[in-house]
Tab-separated table of C-alpha atoms in Angstrom:
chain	number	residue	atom	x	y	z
A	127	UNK	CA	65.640	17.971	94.674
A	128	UNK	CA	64.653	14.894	96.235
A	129	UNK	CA	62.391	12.690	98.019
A	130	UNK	CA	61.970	9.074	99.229
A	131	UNK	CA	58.704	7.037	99.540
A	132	UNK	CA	57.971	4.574	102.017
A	133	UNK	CA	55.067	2.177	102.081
A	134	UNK	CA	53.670	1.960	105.367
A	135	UNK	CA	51.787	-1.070	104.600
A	136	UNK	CA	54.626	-3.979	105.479
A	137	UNK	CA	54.672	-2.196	108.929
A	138	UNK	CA	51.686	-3.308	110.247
A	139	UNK	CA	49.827	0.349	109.610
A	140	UNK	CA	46.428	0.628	109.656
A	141	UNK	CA	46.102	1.119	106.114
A	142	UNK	CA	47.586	-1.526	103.407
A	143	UNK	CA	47.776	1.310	100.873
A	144	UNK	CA	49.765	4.395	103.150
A	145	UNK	CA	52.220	5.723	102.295
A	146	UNK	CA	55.006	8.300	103.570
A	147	UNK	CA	57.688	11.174	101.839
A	148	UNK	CA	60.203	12.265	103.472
A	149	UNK	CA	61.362	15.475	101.291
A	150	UNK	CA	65.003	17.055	100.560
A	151	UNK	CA	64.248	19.904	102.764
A	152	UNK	CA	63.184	17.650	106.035
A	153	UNK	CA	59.739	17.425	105.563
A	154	UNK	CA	57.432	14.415	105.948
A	155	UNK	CA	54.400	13.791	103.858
A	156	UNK	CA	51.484	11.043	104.422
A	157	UNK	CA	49.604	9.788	101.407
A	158	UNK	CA	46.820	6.631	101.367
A	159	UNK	CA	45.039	5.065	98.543
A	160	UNK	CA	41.214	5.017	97.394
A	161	UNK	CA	39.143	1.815	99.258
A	162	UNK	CA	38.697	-0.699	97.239
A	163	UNK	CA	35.709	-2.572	97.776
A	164	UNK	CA	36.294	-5.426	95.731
A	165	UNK	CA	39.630	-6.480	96.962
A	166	UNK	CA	40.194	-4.235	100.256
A	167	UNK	CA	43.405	-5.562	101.103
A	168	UNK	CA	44.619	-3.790	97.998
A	169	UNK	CA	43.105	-0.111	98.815
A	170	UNK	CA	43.317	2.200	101.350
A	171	UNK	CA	41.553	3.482	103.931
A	172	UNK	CA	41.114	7.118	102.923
A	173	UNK	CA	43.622	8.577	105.745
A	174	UNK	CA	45.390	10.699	103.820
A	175	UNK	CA	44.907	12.550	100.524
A	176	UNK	CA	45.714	10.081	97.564
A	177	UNK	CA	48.883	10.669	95.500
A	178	UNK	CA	47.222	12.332	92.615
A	179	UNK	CA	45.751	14.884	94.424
A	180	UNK	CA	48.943	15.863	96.418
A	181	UNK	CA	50.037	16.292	92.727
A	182	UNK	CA	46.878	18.713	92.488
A	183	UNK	CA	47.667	20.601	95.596
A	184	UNK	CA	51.325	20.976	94.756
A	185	UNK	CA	50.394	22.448	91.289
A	186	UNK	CA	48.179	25.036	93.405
A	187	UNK	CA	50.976	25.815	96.018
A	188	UNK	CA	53.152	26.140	92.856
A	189	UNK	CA	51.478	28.784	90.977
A	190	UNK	CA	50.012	30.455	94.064
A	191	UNK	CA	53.250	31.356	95.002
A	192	UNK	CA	54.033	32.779	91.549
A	193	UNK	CA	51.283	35.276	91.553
A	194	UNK	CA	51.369	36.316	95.030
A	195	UNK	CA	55.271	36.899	94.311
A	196	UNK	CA	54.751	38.529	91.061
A	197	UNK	CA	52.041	40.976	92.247
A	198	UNK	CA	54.434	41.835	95.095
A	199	UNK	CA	57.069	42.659	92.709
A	200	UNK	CA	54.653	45.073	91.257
A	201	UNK	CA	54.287	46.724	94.280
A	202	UNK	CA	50.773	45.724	95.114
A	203	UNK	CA	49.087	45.287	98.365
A	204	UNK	CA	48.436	41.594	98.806
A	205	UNK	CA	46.257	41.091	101.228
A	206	UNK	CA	44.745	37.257	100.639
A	207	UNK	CA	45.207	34.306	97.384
A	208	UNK	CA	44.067	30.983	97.198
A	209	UNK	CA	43.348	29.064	93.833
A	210	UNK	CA	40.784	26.234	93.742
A	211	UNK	CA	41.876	23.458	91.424
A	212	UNK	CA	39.143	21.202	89.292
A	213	UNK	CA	40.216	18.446	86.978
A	214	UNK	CA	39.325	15.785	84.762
A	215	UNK	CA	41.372	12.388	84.556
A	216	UNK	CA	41.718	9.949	81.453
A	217	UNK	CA	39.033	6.874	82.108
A	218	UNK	CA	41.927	4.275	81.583
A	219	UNK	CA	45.217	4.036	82.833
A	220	UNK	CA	47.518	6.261	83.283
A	221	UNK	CA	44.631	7.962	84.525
A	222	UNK	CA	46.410	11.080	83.776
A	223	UNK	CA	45.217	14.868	84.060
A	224	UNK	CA	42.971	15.828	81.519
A	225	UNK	CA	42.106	18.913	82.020
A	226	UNK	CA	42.529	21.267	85.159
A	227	UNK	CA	40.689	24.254	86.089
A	228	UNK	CA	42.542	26.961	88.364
A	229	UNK	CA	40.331	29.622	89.579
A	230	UNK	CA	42.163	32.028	92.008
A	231	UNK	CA	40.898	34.604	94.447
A	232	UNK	CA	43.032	37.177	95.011
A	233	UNK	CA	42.665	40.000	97.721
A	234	UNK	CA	44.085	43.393	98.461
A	235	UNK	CA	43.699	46.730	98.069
A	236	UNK	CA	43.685	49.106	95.047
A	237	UNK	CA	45.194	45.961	92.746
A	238	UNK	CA	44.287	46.402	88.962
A	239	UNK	CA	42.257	43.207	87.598
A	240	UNK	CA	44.749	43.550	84.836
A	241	UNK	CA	47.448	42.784	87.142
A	242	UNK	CA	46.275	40.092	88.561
A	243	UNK	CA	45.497	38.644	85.241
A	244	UNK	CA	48.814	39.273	84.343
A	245	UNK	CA	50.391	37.310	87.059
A	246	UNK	CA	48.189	34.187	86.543
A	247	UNK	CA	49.272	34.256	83.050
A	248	UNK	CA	52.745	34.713	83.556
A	249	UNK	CA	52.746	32.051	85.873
A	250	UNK	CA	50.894	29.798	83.866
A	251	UNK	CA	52.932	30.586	80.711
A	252	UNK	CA	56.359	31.005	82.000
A	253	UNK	CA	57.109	30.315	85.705
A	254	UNK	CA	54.608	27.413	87.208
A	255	UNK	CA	57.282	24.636	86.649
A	256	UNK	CA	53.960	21.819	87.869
A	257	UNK	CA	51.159	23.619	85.670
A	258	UNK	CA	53.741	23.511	82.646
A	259	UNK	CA	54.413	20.049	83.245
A	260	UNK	CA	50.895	19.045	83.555
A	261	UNK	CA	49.872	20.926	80.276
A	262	UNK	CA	51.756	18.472	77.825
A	263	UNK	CA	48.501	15.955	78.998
A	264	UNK	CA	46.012	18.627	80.418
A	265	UNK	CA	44.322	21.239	78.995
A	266	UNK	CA	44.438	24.456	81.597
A	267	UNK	CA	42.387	27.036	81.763
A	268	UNK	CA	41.960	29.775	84.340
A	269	UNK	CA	39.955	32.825	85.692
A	270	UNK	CA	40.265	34.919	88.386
A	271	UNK	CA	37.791	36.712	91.432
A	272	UNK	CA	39.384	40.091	92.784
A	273	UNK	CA	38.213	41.241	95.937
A	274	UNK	CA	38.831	45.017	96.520
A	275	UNK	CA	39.765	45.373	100.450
């Protein structure tokens, strides 16, 4: 896997902070700092969603994907999931991940609650290559809503 990162800032861009990814598979990503009103030539100009949180939504994408899978592989009628992520960051730098809450809502029909809160384990424990990462400096904790179609 890999990806290159451009700052956009040298060009002339609107923001002094922007910044683009162009991914292994082809795809192209647009990030932008937090304005800084002390020294605004070094912030951005909120354009974009800020690096840490595309870190955030990755981890989401990442272990959305394991329990919509996994409940698939069980043979259950997926109808909807989405996970909102909360989190905490250290007060000092690295302003790393502290602690993350991931609460998912999962939809379908006739799906056992213990199902569900076995894929949201297993992805958490064994499959969620981001969440796993991010638990060596944040503490993780989930729950789940099921909504019977």
């Amino acid at each position: 896997m890999e990806c290159t990162v451009s700052w956009t800032g040298a060009s002339g861009a609107r923001s002094g902070m922007g910044f683009v990814a162009e991914t292994g598979s082809g795809h192209v990503l647009v990030m932008d700092g937090a304005p800084d009103a002390a020294k605004p030539e070094n912030g951005g100009q909120n354009l974009a969603p800020r690096p840490m949180e595309t870190v955030l939504a990755g981890t989401g994408g990442c272990t959305a994907y394991d329990v919509v899978l996994i409940l698939k592989r069980g043979r259950h009628d997926v109808q909807g999931c989405s996970v909102k992520l909360t989190s905490e960051r250290a007060d000092t730098d690295p302003k790393v991940f502290t602690k993350i809450h991931m609460h998912f809502t999962v939809k379908g029909k006739g799906i056992p609650a213990s199902a569900v809160e076995r894929s949201v384990a297993m992805s958490h424990e064994k499959y969620c290559s981001a969440s796993i990462m991010l638990a060596k400096t944040a503490e993780i904790t989930t729950s789940f809503d099921l909504i019977q179609m």
